[in-house]
């Protein structure tokens, strides 16, 4: 399968603010690719650069289907897009909205009729063709926006937080639908979101952005379980952090001292003996035992929060370190129980702790 | 009981307001049909003022000139105002606060001053005598400011990202304006057109200084004051009011029937 989208050394700054810092991405023909990051991380800027709505700095390259389109205007790029807040044309009917890209291409009436039939069937919009956007529900607007993005069978579809304004139930339904469309059409989707649940549910690959920098790109499973950077380790999933002093590093595993107890985690970024480290463990990876183990970190259960599919335990470990441990719903541990915790060193990640500001 | 009293008071206030607004107009229409304009009671109806208005060449000339000035000014002012608004709101040009201030400042200059200064500028700097063209240009200075105010207020609500969306779906900037922007903002431009037309159509000072003896309706009305108000003037005022009411009546009917759409609900 061929590469559809390539970004090479893409940078963009607004005055002194760096929105994109030397970004390199390749997206494959059948890939669902998410750009994930907190708000202000530069992910929407990346999408606008791909669409041609924003011009990147000198030296950047945007290549679609092997063609350098860095300086091509949006209307020559042949891509589809689904915008945040839908951006349906309020003075046009559902059918006119959906067919707008084909109208711009000068498609024949027959072509338009056929494509409208196909896409309204795919997106379950049959019967709504003559309505105006204000007469639609949120989910229907979302489908019209998707249909408009897909109707011209573009070489790639960009989606800018398209589910941000939908309620949770609808969002979950749309996540599955969007993924289904992507598989059905066999074109890459580039999906921007700050919601990691969305990114993890739909994507094949995820690029994590922070302050305009690409922190890590990769297949979602490896990203979740093998974070390369402190930001990714702390950002993905529900991660607890513990500060400790490194005693030794051997075979990539750091052995650390935490309040006199020994803990272990994978060592990153050249962590070495004597360093102060910050150690990230996903909540669901923390094991709790009711008997106090003198070699393991111990503490007390402050609160037990029933979440439906799992239980969150709020723990106070070694007096003053609050962490969350998730557990199955059948767990018998109660609030105020004294417990000890442990984890598999292969699922925890330790990074050198940046030196504290003297202030 | 209290609510009925409140409602009656509200209705009473509304009726008083309408009387306040329309009594002078109704009186002028009434007088235009009377033989005696000074004390038109008891009524003695006649159409002679309309007949003499119709036969008086100078009123026709004045109407023609006023229409040319009104339409010319309105077209120029609404075009400039729309372009300025798009630059400021869509493209966020640098120094847009100062630009906005400079666009609006002609509002604060007295029309007499604009009239005199444009006459002097044309004569001394350009070596031109006043004519209809220079009158249109001089009227367009402050009319553009009014039009800008109207367009700016309306377009502040416009979502320019719609233009981005259209562009991504293959529309060139020209097509974006035709397909998306204009259908959604025409009512604002139209409002600016109407406002600047009325301003220029009714303007006395600028036309007086730039045109001299060439008649417009306001200069004729003002000139005739010196010889006592003639009743043709009442007839003229009545006719202008009739045109305005018919215009808005037709507009209302078109909006009511859905033939014309003024505003779109947010998507």
Coordinates of C-alpha atoms in Angstrom, one line a residue:
Chain A
X1 CA 0.0 0.0 0.0
X2 CA 1.3 3.4 -1.0
X3 CA 2.0 6.5 1.1
X4 CA -0.7 9.0 0.6
X5 CA 0.5 11.9 2.8
X6 CA 4.0 12.9 3.7
X7 CA 5.0 15.8 5.8
X8 CA 8.7 16.7 5.7
X9 CA 10.3 19.1 8.2
X10 CA 7.0 21.0 8.6
X11 CA 7.3 24.0 10.9
X12 CA 5.1 26.9 11.5
X13 CA 5.3 29.9 13.8
X14 CA 3.1 32.8 14.5
X15 CA 5.6 35.5 15.5
X16 CA 7.4 33.9 18.5
X17 CA 4.9 31.2 19.1
X18 CA 5.9 27.9 17.6
X19 CA 2.8 26.0 16.5
X20 CA 4.6 23.2 14.7
X21 CA 8.3 22.3 15.1
X22 CA 9.9 20.2 12.4
X23 CA 7.1 17.6 12.0
X24 CA 7.7 14.5 9.9
X25 CA 4.8 12.2 9.2
X26 CA 3.9 9.5 6.7
X27 CA 0.4 8.2 6.3
X28 CA -0.4 5.0 4.5
X29 CA -3.3 4.3 2.1
X30 CA -5.5 2.5 4.6
X31 CA -4.4 4.1 7.8
X32 CA -6.6 5.8 10.4
X33 CA -4.1 8.3 11.8
X34 CA -4.8 10.4 14.9
X35 CA -3.1 13.6 15.9
X36 CA -3.5 13.6 19.7
X37 CA -2.5 16.3 22.1
X38 CA -3.8 18.8 24.6
X39 CA -5.4 22.0 23.4
X40 CA -2.8 24.4 22.0
X41 CA -0.4 21.6 21.1
X42 CA -0.5 22.5 17.4
X43 CA -2.5 19.6 16.1
X44 CA -5.2 21.8 14.4
X45 CA -2.4 23.9 12.9
X46 CA -1.0 20.7 11.4
X47 CA -4.4 19.9 9.9
X48 CA -4.8 23.4 8.4
X49 CA -1.4 23.1 6.9
X50 CA -2.3 19.8 5.3
X51 CA -5.6 21.3 4.0
X52 CA -3.7 24.4 2.6
X53 CA -5.5 26.8 4.9
X54 CA -2.2 27.8 6.6
X55 CA 1.1 28.2 4.9
X56 CA 4.0 26.5 6.7
X57 CA 7.5 28.1 7.1
X58 CA 10.1 28.0 4.5
X59 CA 11.7 24.5 4.0
X60 CA 8.5 22.7 4.9
X61 CA 7.1 20.1 2.5
X62 CA 3.6 18.7 2.2
X63 CA 3.3 15.9 -0.3
X64 CA -0.1 14.3 -1.2
X65 CA 0.0 11.2 -3.5
X66 CA 3.6 12.0 -4.4
X67 CA 2.8 15.6 -5.5
X68 CA 4.4 18.5 -3.6
X69 CA 1.4 20.7 -2.7
X70 CA 3.2 22.8 -0.1
X71 CA 2.2 26.0 -1.9
X72 CA -1.0 24.9 -3.7
X73 CA -4.2 26.5 -2.5
X74 CA -6.8 24.4 -0.7
X75 CA -9.0 24.1 -3.7
X76 CA -6.4 22.3 -5.7
X77 CA -5.6 19.6 -3.2
X78 CA -8.6 17.3 -3.7
X79 CA -9.0 16.4 0.0
X80 CA -12.1 16.2 2.1
X81 CA -12.5 17.7 5.5
X82 CA -14.9 17.5 8.5
X83 CA -14.7 20.6 10.6
X84 CA -15.2 21.3 14.3
X85 CA -18.7 22.7 14.7
X86 CA -19.6 21.0 11.4
X87 CA -19.6 24.3 9.4
X88 CA -22.5 23.3 7.2
X89 CA -23.6 26.0 4.8
X90 CA -26.7 27.4 6.5
X91 CA -28.4 28.6 3.3
X92 CA -28.1 25.3 1.5
X93 CA -30.1 22.1 1.9
X94 CA -28.6 18.8 3.1
X95 CA -28.4 17.7 -0.5
X96 CA -26.8 21.0 -1.6
X97 CA -24.3 20.8 1.3
X98 CA -23.3 17.2 0.5
X99 CA -23.0 17.8 -3.2
X100 CA -21.0 21.1 -2.9
X101 CA -17.6 19.4 -3.6
X102 CA -19.0 17.7 -6.7
X103 CA -20.6 20.9 -7.9
X104 CA -17.2 22.6 -7.6
X105 CA -15.7 19.8 -9.7
X106 CA -18.3 20.4 -12.4
X107 CA -19.8 16.9 -12.1
X108 CA -22.8 16.0 -14.2
X109 CA -26.3 15.7 -12.8
X110 CA -26.2 11.9 -13.2
X111 CA -22.9 11.7 -11.3
X112 CA -24.3 13.9 -8.5
X113 CA -27.6 11.9 -8.3
X114 CA -25.7 8.6 -8.0
X115 CA -23.2 9.9 -5.5
X116 CA -25.9 11.5 -3.4
X117 CA -27.8 8.2 -3.3
X118 CA -24.6 6.3 -2.4
X119 CA -23.5 8.6 0.4
X120 CA -26.9 9.3 2.0
X121 CA -27.3 5.5 2.2
X122 CA -23.9 5.0 3.7
X123 CA -24.4 7.8 6.3
X124 CA -28.1 7.0 6.9
X125 CA -29.3 10.4 5.8
X126 CA -32.0 9.2 3.3
X127 CA -35.1 11.3 3.5
X128 CA -33.4 14.4 4.9
X129 CA -32.1 15.7 1.6
X130 CA -34.3 18.8 1.4
X131 CA -33.9 19.9 5.0
X132 CA -31.8 22.9 6.1
X133 CA -29.0 22.4 8.6
X134 CA -30.9 24.1 11.4
X135 CA -33.6 21.5 11.1
X136 CA -31.2 18.7 11.9
X137 CA -30.1 17.1 15.2
X138 CA -26.5 17.1 16.3
X139 CA -25.9 13.6 15.1
X140 CA -27.5 14.3 11.7
X141 CA -25.4 17.4 11.2
X142 CA -22.3 15.4 12.0
X143 CA -23.4 12.8 9.3
X144 CA -24.0 15.6 6.8
X145 CA -20.5 17.0 7.5
X146 CA -19.0 13.5 7.0
X147 CA -21.0 12.9 3.8
X148 CA -19.8 16.2 2.4
X149 CA -16.3 15.3 3.3
X150 CA -16.5 11.9 1.6
X151 CA -18.8 12.4 -1.4
X152 CA -16.1 13.3 -3.9
X153 CA -14.1 10.2 -2.8
X154 CA -11.1 12.4 -1.8
X155 CA -7.6 11.0 -1.6
X156 CA -7.7 11.7 2.2
X157 CA -10.1 13.0 4.8
X158 CA -9.1 15.4 7.5
X159 CA -11.2 15.5 10.7
X160 CA -10.9 18.3 13.2
X161 CA -12.3 17.3 16.5
X162 CA -15.6 16.3 14.8
X163 CA -17.2 14.7 17.8
X164 CA -16.3 17.4 20.4
X165 CA -19.8 18.9 20.4
X166 CA -21.7 15.6 20.7
X167 CA -23.0 14.0 23.9
X168 CA -21.2 10.9 25.1
X169 CA -23.6 8.3 23.9
X170 CA -23.7 9.7 20.4
X171 CA -19.9 10.2 20.4
X172 CA -19.4 6.5 21.1
X173 CA -21.7 5.5 18.3
X174 CA -20.1 7.9 15.8
X175 CA -16.6 6.7 16.8
X176 CA -17.6 3.2 15.5
X177 CA -19.3 4.6 12.4
X178 CA -16.4 6.8 11.4
X179 CA -14.0 3.9 11.7
X180 CA -16.5 1.8 9.5
X181 CA -16.5 4.5 6.8
X182 CA -12.8 4.6 6.8
X183 CA -12.5 0.9 6.3
X184 CA -15.2 0.9 3.7
X185 CA -13.7 3.7 1.6
X186 CA -10.1 2.6 1.9
X187 CA -8.7 6.1 2.2
X188 CA -6.6 7.5 5.0
X189 CA -8.3 9.5 7.7
X190 CA -6.3 12.1 9.6
X191 CA -8.1 12.7 12.9
X192 CA -7.3 15.5 15.3
X193 CA -8.5 15.2 18.8
X194 CA -7.6 16.0 22.4
X195 CA -9.6 13.0 23.6
X196 CA -7.4 9.9 23.9
X197 CA -10.3 7.6 24.3
X198 CA -11.4 8.6 20.8
X199 CA -7.9 8.3 19.4
X200 CA -7.4 4.9 21.0
X201 CA -10.8 3.6 19.8
X202 CA -10.5 4.5 16.2
X203 CA -6.9 4.8 15.2
X204 CA -4.3 2.5 13.7
X205 CA -1.6 5.0 14.4
X206 CA -1.3 7.9 16.7
X207 CA 1.0 10.9 16.7
X208 CA 1.2 12.6 20.1
X209 CA 1.8 16.4 20.0
X210 CA 2.8 18.8 22.7
X211 CA 3.9 22.4 22.3
X212 CA 4.1 22.0 18.5
X213 CA 6.5 19.1 18.9
X214 CA 5.9 15.5 17.8
X215 CA 6.5 13.6 21.0
X216 CA 6.0 10.1 19.6
X217 CA 4.4 8.5 16.5
X218 CA 3.4 4.9 16.3
X219 CA 0.9 2.1 16.4
X220 CA -1.5 2.8 19.3
X221 CA -0.7 -0.4 21.3
X222 CA 3.0 0.2 21.4
X223 CA 2.4 3.9 22.1
X224 CA 0.3 3.0 25.2
X225 CA 2.6 0.4 26.5
X226 CA 6.0 1.6 25.4
X227 CA 6.1 5.4 25.8
X228 CA 9.3 7.0 24.6
X229 CA 8.9 10.3 26.4
X230 CA 7.9 11.5 29.8
X231 CA 5.0 13.4 28.2
X232 CA 3.6 10.4 26.5
X233 CA 4.0 8.2 29.6
X234 CA 2.1 10.7 31.7
X235 CA -0.5 11.7 29.0
X236 CA -1.8 8.4 27.8
X237 CA -4.2 6.4 29.9
X238 CA -4.5 7.2 33.6
X239 CA -0.9 7.3 34.8
X240 CA 0.3 7.6 38.4
X241 CA 3.7 9.1 39.1
X242 CA 6.1 8.5 41.9
X243 CA 9.4 10.2 42.5
X244 CA 12.3 8.1 43.6
X245 CA 16.1 7.9 43.7
X246 CA 17.9 5.6 41.3
X247 CA 20.1 2.9 43.0
X248 CA 21.2 1.1 39.9
X249 CA 20.3 0.5 36.2
X250 CA 20.8 -2.9 34.7
X251 CA 19.5 -4.4 31.4
X252 CA 17.3 -1.3 30.9
X253 CA 15.6 -1.8 34.3
X254 CA 16.2 0.9 37.0
X255 CA 16.1 -0.2 40.6
X256 CA 15.0 2.8 42.7
X257 CA 14.6 3.6 46.4
X258 CA 11.3 5.1 47.4
X259 CA 10.9 5.9 51.1
X260 CA 13.3 3.0 51.9
X261 CA 11.4 0.6 49.7
X262 CA 12.7 -0.9 46.5
X263 CA 10.8 -0.3 43.3
X264 CA 11.6 -1.0 39.6
X265 CA 10.8 0.4 36.2
X266 CA 12.2 0.6 32.6
X267 CA 14.9 3.3 32.5
X268 CA 14.5 6.0 29.8
X269 CA 16.6 9.0 28.6
X270 CA 19.9 7.8 30.0
X271 CA 18.7 7.4 33.5
X272 CA 21.6 6.4 35.8
X273 CA 22.5 5.5 39.4
X274 CA 22.2 8.5 41.7
X275 CA 19.6 10.4 39.5
X276 CA 16.3 11.6 40.9
X277 CA 13.7 9.8 38.8
X278 CA 10.0 10.2 38.1
X279 CA 8.3 6.9 37.6
X280 CA 4.9 6.4 35.7
X281 CA 2.7 3.4 36.2
X282 CA -0.8 3.1 34.6
X283 CA -3.5 2.8 37.3
X284 CA -4.8 -0.5 36.0
X285 CA -1.3 -2.0 36.3
X286 CA -1.0 -1.4 40.1
X287 CA -1.7 -4.5 42.1
X288 CA -2.9 -4.2 45.7
X289 CA -2.5 -6.7 48.6
X290 CA -4.2 -6.4 52.0
X291 CA -1.3 -7.8 54.0
X292 CA 1.5 -5.3 54.5
X293 CA 4.7 -6.4 52.7
X294 CA 7.7 -4.8 54.5
X295 CA 9.6 -4.7 51.1
X296 CA 6.9 -3.0 49.1
X297 CA 5.5 0.5 49.2
X298 CA 2.6 0.5 51.7
X299 CA -0.2 2.8 52.4
X300 CA -3.9 3.3 53.2
X301 CA -7.1 3.4 51.1
X302 CA -8.5 6.9 51.2
X303 CA -11.5 6.3 49.1
X304 CA -13.1 3.7 46.9
X305 CA -14.9 5.0 43.8
X306 CA -17.2 2.7 41.9
X307 CA -17.1 3.6 38.2
X308 CA -19.3 0.8 36.8
X309 CA -16.8 -1.2 34.7
X310 CA -14.0 -0.9 37.3
X311 CA -13.3 0.6 40.7
X312 CA -10.8 3.4 41.4
X313 CA -9.0 3.3 44.7
X314 CA -7.5 6.5 45.9
X315 CA -4.4 5.5 47.9
X316 CA -2.1 7.4 50.2
X317 CA 1.3 5.6 49.8
X318 CA 4.1 6.1 52.3
X319 CA 2.3 9.1 53.7
X320 CA 1.9 12.0 51.2
X321 CA 1.9 10.3 47.8
X322 CA -1.6 10.1 46.4
X323 CA -2.1 7.6 43.6
X324 CA -5.0 5.9 41.9
X325 CA -5.2 2.2 41.4
X326 CA -7.9 0.7 39.2
X327 CA -9.3 -2.7 40.0
X328 CA -12.0 -5.1 38.9
X329 CA -15.5 -4.6 40.3
X330 CA -15.2 -7.7 42.5
X331 CA -12.4 -6.4 44.6
X332 CA -13.0 -6.8 48.3
X333 CA -10.6 -4.0 49.4
X334 CA -12.4 -1.3 51.4
X335 CA -11.7 2.3 52.3
X336 CA -9.3 2.7 55.3
X337 CA -7.8 -0.8 54.6
X338 CA -4.0 -0.8 54.9
X339 CA -2.4 -2.2 51.7
X340 CA 0.8 -2.7 49.9
X341 CA 1.3 -2.2 46.2
X342 CA 3.4 -3.7 43.5
X343 CA 3.7 -3.8 39.6
X344 CA 5.6 -5.5 36.9
X345 CA 8.8 -3.5 36.2
X346 CA 8.1 -4.0 32.4
X347 CA 5.0 -1.8 32.5
X348 CA 6.4 1.1 34.5
X349 CA 8.6 3.8 33.0
X350 CA 11.2 5.9 34.8
X351 CA 12.6 9.2 33.5
X352 CA 15.2 11.5 34.9
X353 CA 13.5 14.2 37.0
X354 CA 14.2 17.6 35.5
X355 CA 16.2 19.7 38.0
X356 CA 13.8 21.7 40.2
X357 CA 13.8 25.5 39.7
X358 CA 15.9 27.2 42.3
X359 CA 12.9 29.5 43.0
Chain B
X1 CA -57.2 42.9 36.7
X2 CA -53.8 44.4 37.1
X3 CA -52.6 42.7 34.0
X4 CA -55.4 44.1 31.9
X5 CA -54.5 47.6 33.1
X6 CA -50.9 47.0 32.3
X7 CA -51.8 45.7 28.9
X8 CA -53.9 48.8 28.2
X9 CA -51.1 51.1 29.3
X10 CA -48.7 49.2 27.0
X11 CA -51.2 49.5 24.1
X12 CA -51.8 53.2 24.9
X13 CA -48.0 53.9 24.9
X14 CA -47.6 52.1 21.6
X15 CA -50.4 54.1 20.0
X16 CA -48.9 57.4 21.3
X17 CA -45.5 56.4 19.9
X18 CA -47.0 55.8 16.5
X19 CA -48.9 59.1 16.6
X20 CA -45.6 60.8 17.5
X21 CA -43.9 59.2 14.6
X22 CA -46.5 59.5 11.9
X23 CA -48.7 62.5 12.7
X24 CA -46.4 65.0 10.8
X25 CA -46.3 62.7 7.8
X26 CA -50.0 62.1 7.8
X27 CA -50.6 65.9 8.1
X28 CA -48.3 66.6 5.1
X29 CA -50.2 64.0 3.0
X30 CA -53.5 65.5 4.1
X31 CA -52.4 69.1 3.2
X32 CA -51.0 68.0 -0.1
X33 CA -54.7 67.3 -1.1
X34 CA -56.0 70.6 0.2
X35 CA -56.6 73.9 -1.7
X36 CA -55.5 76.0 1.2
X37 CA -52.1 75.0 2.6
X38 CA -52.0 77.6 5.4
X39 CA -55.2 76.6 7.3
X40 CA -56.5 73.5 5.6
X41 CA -59.7 73.2 7.7
X42 CA -62.5 72.5 6.9
X43 CA -61.1 70.1 4.2
X44 CA -61.4 71.1 0.6
X45 CA -59.8 68.3 -1.5
X46 CA -58.0 68.9 -4.7
X47 CA -55.4 67.3 -7.0
X48 CA -54.1 70.5 -8.4
X49 CA -50.7 70.4 -6.5
X50 CA -50.0 67.0 -7.9
X51 CA -50.9 68.2 -11.4
X52 CA -48.6 71.3 -11.2
X53 CA -45.8 69.1 -9.7
X54 CA -46.2 66.8 -12.7
X55 CA -45.9 69.7 -15.1
X56 CA -43.1 71.5 -13.4
X57 CA -39.9 70.6 -15.2
X58 CA -37.6 71.6 -12.3
X59 CA -39.0 69.0 -9.9
X60 CA -38.5 66.3 -12.4
X61 CA -35.0 67.4 -12.9
X62 CA -34.4 67.5 -9.1
X63 CA -35.9 64.0 -8.6
X64 CA -33.6 62.7 -11.4
X65 CA -30.5 64.3 -9.9
X66 CA -31.4 63.1 -6.4
X67 CA -31.9 59.6 -7.6
X68 CA -28.6 59.6 -9.4
X69 CA -26.8 61.0 -6.4
X70 CA -28.5 58.5 -4.1
X71 CA -27.9 55.4 -6.1
X72 CA -24.4 56.4 -7.1
X73 CA -23.4 57.1 -3.5
X74 CA -25.1 54.0 -2.2
X75 CA -23.4 51.7 -4.7
X76 CA -20.0 53.2 -4.0
X77 CA -20.4 53.4 -0.2
X78 CA -21.7 49.8 0.2
X79 CA -19.0 48.4 -2.1
X80 CA -16.2 50.2 -0.1
X81 CA -17.7 49.4 3.2
X82 CA -18.1 45.7 2.4
X83 CA -14.5 45.5 1.1
X84 CA -13.2 47.2 4.3
X85 CA -15.3 44.9 6.5
X86 CA -14.0 41.8 4.8
X87 CA -10.4 43.0 5.2
X88 CA -10.9 43.7 8.9
X89 CA -13.0 40.7 9.9
X90 CA -11.9 38.0 7.5
X91 CA -8.3 38.7 6.9
X92 CA -7.5 40.4 10.3
X93 CA -5.3 42.9 8.6
X94 CA -2.7 44.6 10.7
X95 CA -3.7 47.9 12.3
X96 CA -7.4 47.0 12.0
X97 CA -8.4 49.0 15.1
X98 CA -6.9 52.2 13.6
X99 CA -8.4 51.4 10.2
X100 CA -11.8 51.0 11.8
X101 CA -11.4 54.4 13.6
X102 CA -10.4 56.1 10.4
X103 CA -13.3 54.6 8.5
X104 CA -15.8 55.8 11.1
X105 CA -14.4 59.3 11.7
X106 CA -16.2 61.0 8.8
X107 CA -19.3 60.4 10.8
X108 CA -18.2 63.2 13.1
X109 CA -17.6 65.8 10.4
X110 CA -20.4 68.2 9.7
X111 CA -21.9 67.9 6.2
X112 CA -21.4 71.6 5.6
X113 CA -17.7 71.2 6.1
X114 CA -17.6 68.2 3.8
X115 CA -19.5 70.2 1.2
X116 CA -17.3 73.3 1.4
X117 CA -14.1 71.4 1.6
X118 CA -14.8 69.1 -1.3
X119 CA -15.9 72.1 -3.4
X120 CA -12.6 73.9 -2.6
X121 CA -10.5 70.8 -3.1
X122 CA -12.0 70.1 -6.5
X123 CA -11.7 73.7 -7.6
X124 CA -8.2 74.5 -6.2
X125 CA -6.4 71.2 -6.3
X126 CA -8.0 69.4 -9.2
X127 CA -9.2 72.4 -11.1
X128 CA -12.7 70.9 -11.5
X129 CA -16.0 72.6 -11.0
X130 CA -18.7 70.9 -8.9
X131 CA -20.9 68.4 -10.7
X132 CA -23.0 65.3 -10.0
X133 CA -19.8 63.1 -10.0
X134 CA -18.1 65.2 -7.3
X135 CA -21.3 65.3 -5.4
X136 CA -21.5 61.5 -5.3
X137 CA -17.9 61.3 -4.2
X138 CA -18.4 63.9 -1.5
X139 CA -21.5 62.1 -0.2
X140 CA -19.7 58.8 -0.3
X141 CA -17.2 60.0 2.3
X142 CA -19.6 60.0 5.3
X143 CA -22.0 57.5 3.6
X144 CA -19.2 54.9 3.5
X145 CA -18.7 55.4 7.2
X146 CA -22.4 54.8 7.9
X147 CA -22.4 51.8 5.5
X148 CA -19.3 50.4 7.2
X149 CA -21.0 50.7 10.6
X150 CA -24.1 48.7 9.2
X151 CA -22.0 46.0 7.5
X152 CA -19.6 45.7 10.4
X153 CA -22.3 45.2 13.0
X154 CA -24.0 42.5 10.9
X155 CA -20.9 40.7 9.7
X156 CA -19.4 40.4 13.2
X157 CA -21.7 37.4 13.5
X158 CA -20.6 35.8 10.3
X159 CA -18.5 32.6 10.6
X160 CA -15.6 33.1 8.2
X161 CA -14.6 29.5 8.7
X162 CA -17.4 28.7 6.3
X163 CA -15.3 30.3 3.6
X164 CA -12.4 28.0 4.6
X165 CA -14.7 25.0 4.3
X166 CA -15.8 25.9 0.8
X167 CA -12.3 26.5 -0.3
X168 CA -11.2 23.0 1.0
X169 CA -14.1 21.5 -1.0
X170 CA -12.8 23.0 -4.2
X171 CA -14.1 26.6 -4.5
X172 CA -11.8 29.3 -5.7
X173 CA -12.0 32.6 -3.7
X174 CA -14.3 34.1 -6.4
X175 CA -16.7 31.1 -6.2
X176 CA -16.6 31.2 -2.4
X177 CA -17.9 34.7 -2.5
X178 CA -20.6 33.9 -5.0
X179 CA -21.7 30.6 -3.4
X180 CA -21.2 31.2 0.3
X181 CA -20.3 34.7 1.5
X182 CA -22.6 36.8 -0.6
X183 CA -25.8 34.7 -0.2
X184 CA -25.2 34.9 3.6
X185 CA -24.2 38.6 3.9
X186 CA -26.3 40.3 1.2
X187 CA -28.8 41.5 3.7
X188 CA -26.1 43.5 5.5
X189 CA -24.9 45.0 2.2
X190 CA -28.4 45.7 1.2
X191 CA -29.0 47.5 4.5
X192 CA -25.9 49.6 4.0
X193 CA -27.1 50.4 0.5
X194 CA -30.5 51.6 1.7
X195 CA -29.0 53.7 4.5
X196 CA -26.5 55.4 2.3
X197 CA -29.0 55.9 -0.4
X198 CA -31.4 57.7 2.0
X199 CA -28.6 59.8 3.4
X200 CA -27.4 61.0 0.0
X201 CA -30.9 61.3 -1.5
X202 CA -31.9 63.6 1.4
X203 CA -28.6 65.5 1.7
X204 CA -28.8 69.2 1.3
X205 CA -25.5 70.8 2.3
X206 CA -23.1 68.8 0.2
X207 CA -25.3 68.9 -2.9
X208 CA -25.8 72.6 -2.4
X209 CA -22.1 73.5 -2.4
X210 CA -21.1 71.1 -5.1
X211 CA -24.0 71.6 -7.5
X212 CA -25.0 75.2 -7.0
X213 CA -28.0 75.9 -9.3
X214 CA -28.4 72.3 -10.4
X215 CA -31.5 71.2 -8.6
X216 CA -32.0 68.2 -6.3
X217 CA -35.1 67.6 -4.2
X218 CA -33.6 68.9 -1.0
X219 CA -32.1 72.0 -2.6
X220 CA -35.5 72.7 -4.3
X221 CA -37.3 72.2 -1.0
X222 CA -34.9 74.5 0.8
X223 CA -34.9 77.1 -1.9
X224 CA -38.7 77.2 -2.0
X225 CA -38.7 77.9 1.7
X226 CA -37.5 81.4 1.0
X227 CA -40.6 82.2 -1.0
X228 CA -43.0 80.5 1.4
X229 CA -43.7 76.7 1.3
X230 CA -45.4 75.8 -2.0
X231 CA -48.0 73.1 -1.9
X232 CA -46.2 71.2 -4.6
X233 CA -43.6 70.5 -2.0
X234 CA -46.3 68.8 0.2
X235 CA -47.3 66.7 -2.8
X236 CA -43.7 65.8 -3.4
X237 CA -43.1 64.7 0.2
X238 CA -46.3 62.7 0.1
X239 CA -45.2 60.9 -3.1
X240 CA -41.7 60.2 -1.7
X241 CA -43.4 58.7 1.4
X242 CA -45.6 56.6 -0.8
X243 CA -42.6 55.2 -2.7
X244 CA -40.9 54.3 0.6
X245 CA -44.0 52.5 1.9
X246 CA -44.5 50.6 -1.3
X247 CA -40.8 49.6 -1.3
X248 CA -40.9 48.2 2.2
X249 CA -44.4 46.7 1.6
X250 CA -43.0 44.8 -1.4
X251 CA -40.0 43.7 0.5
X252 CA -42.1 42.5 3.4
X253 CA -44.3 40.5 1.0
X254 CA -41.3 38.9 -0.6
X255 CA -39.9 37.9 2.8
X256 CA -43.2 36.6 3.9
X257 CA -43.7 34.5 0.9
X258 CA -40.1 33.1 1.2
X259 CA -39.2 34.5 -2.2
X260 CA -36.4 36.4 -0.5
X261 CA -34.4 35.3 2.6
X262 CA -33.0 37.9 4.8
X263 CA -31.3 35.8 7.5
X264 CA -30.4 32.2 8.1
X265 CA -30.7 30.4 11.3
X266 CA -27.3 29.2 12.7
X267 CA -26.5 25.7 11.4

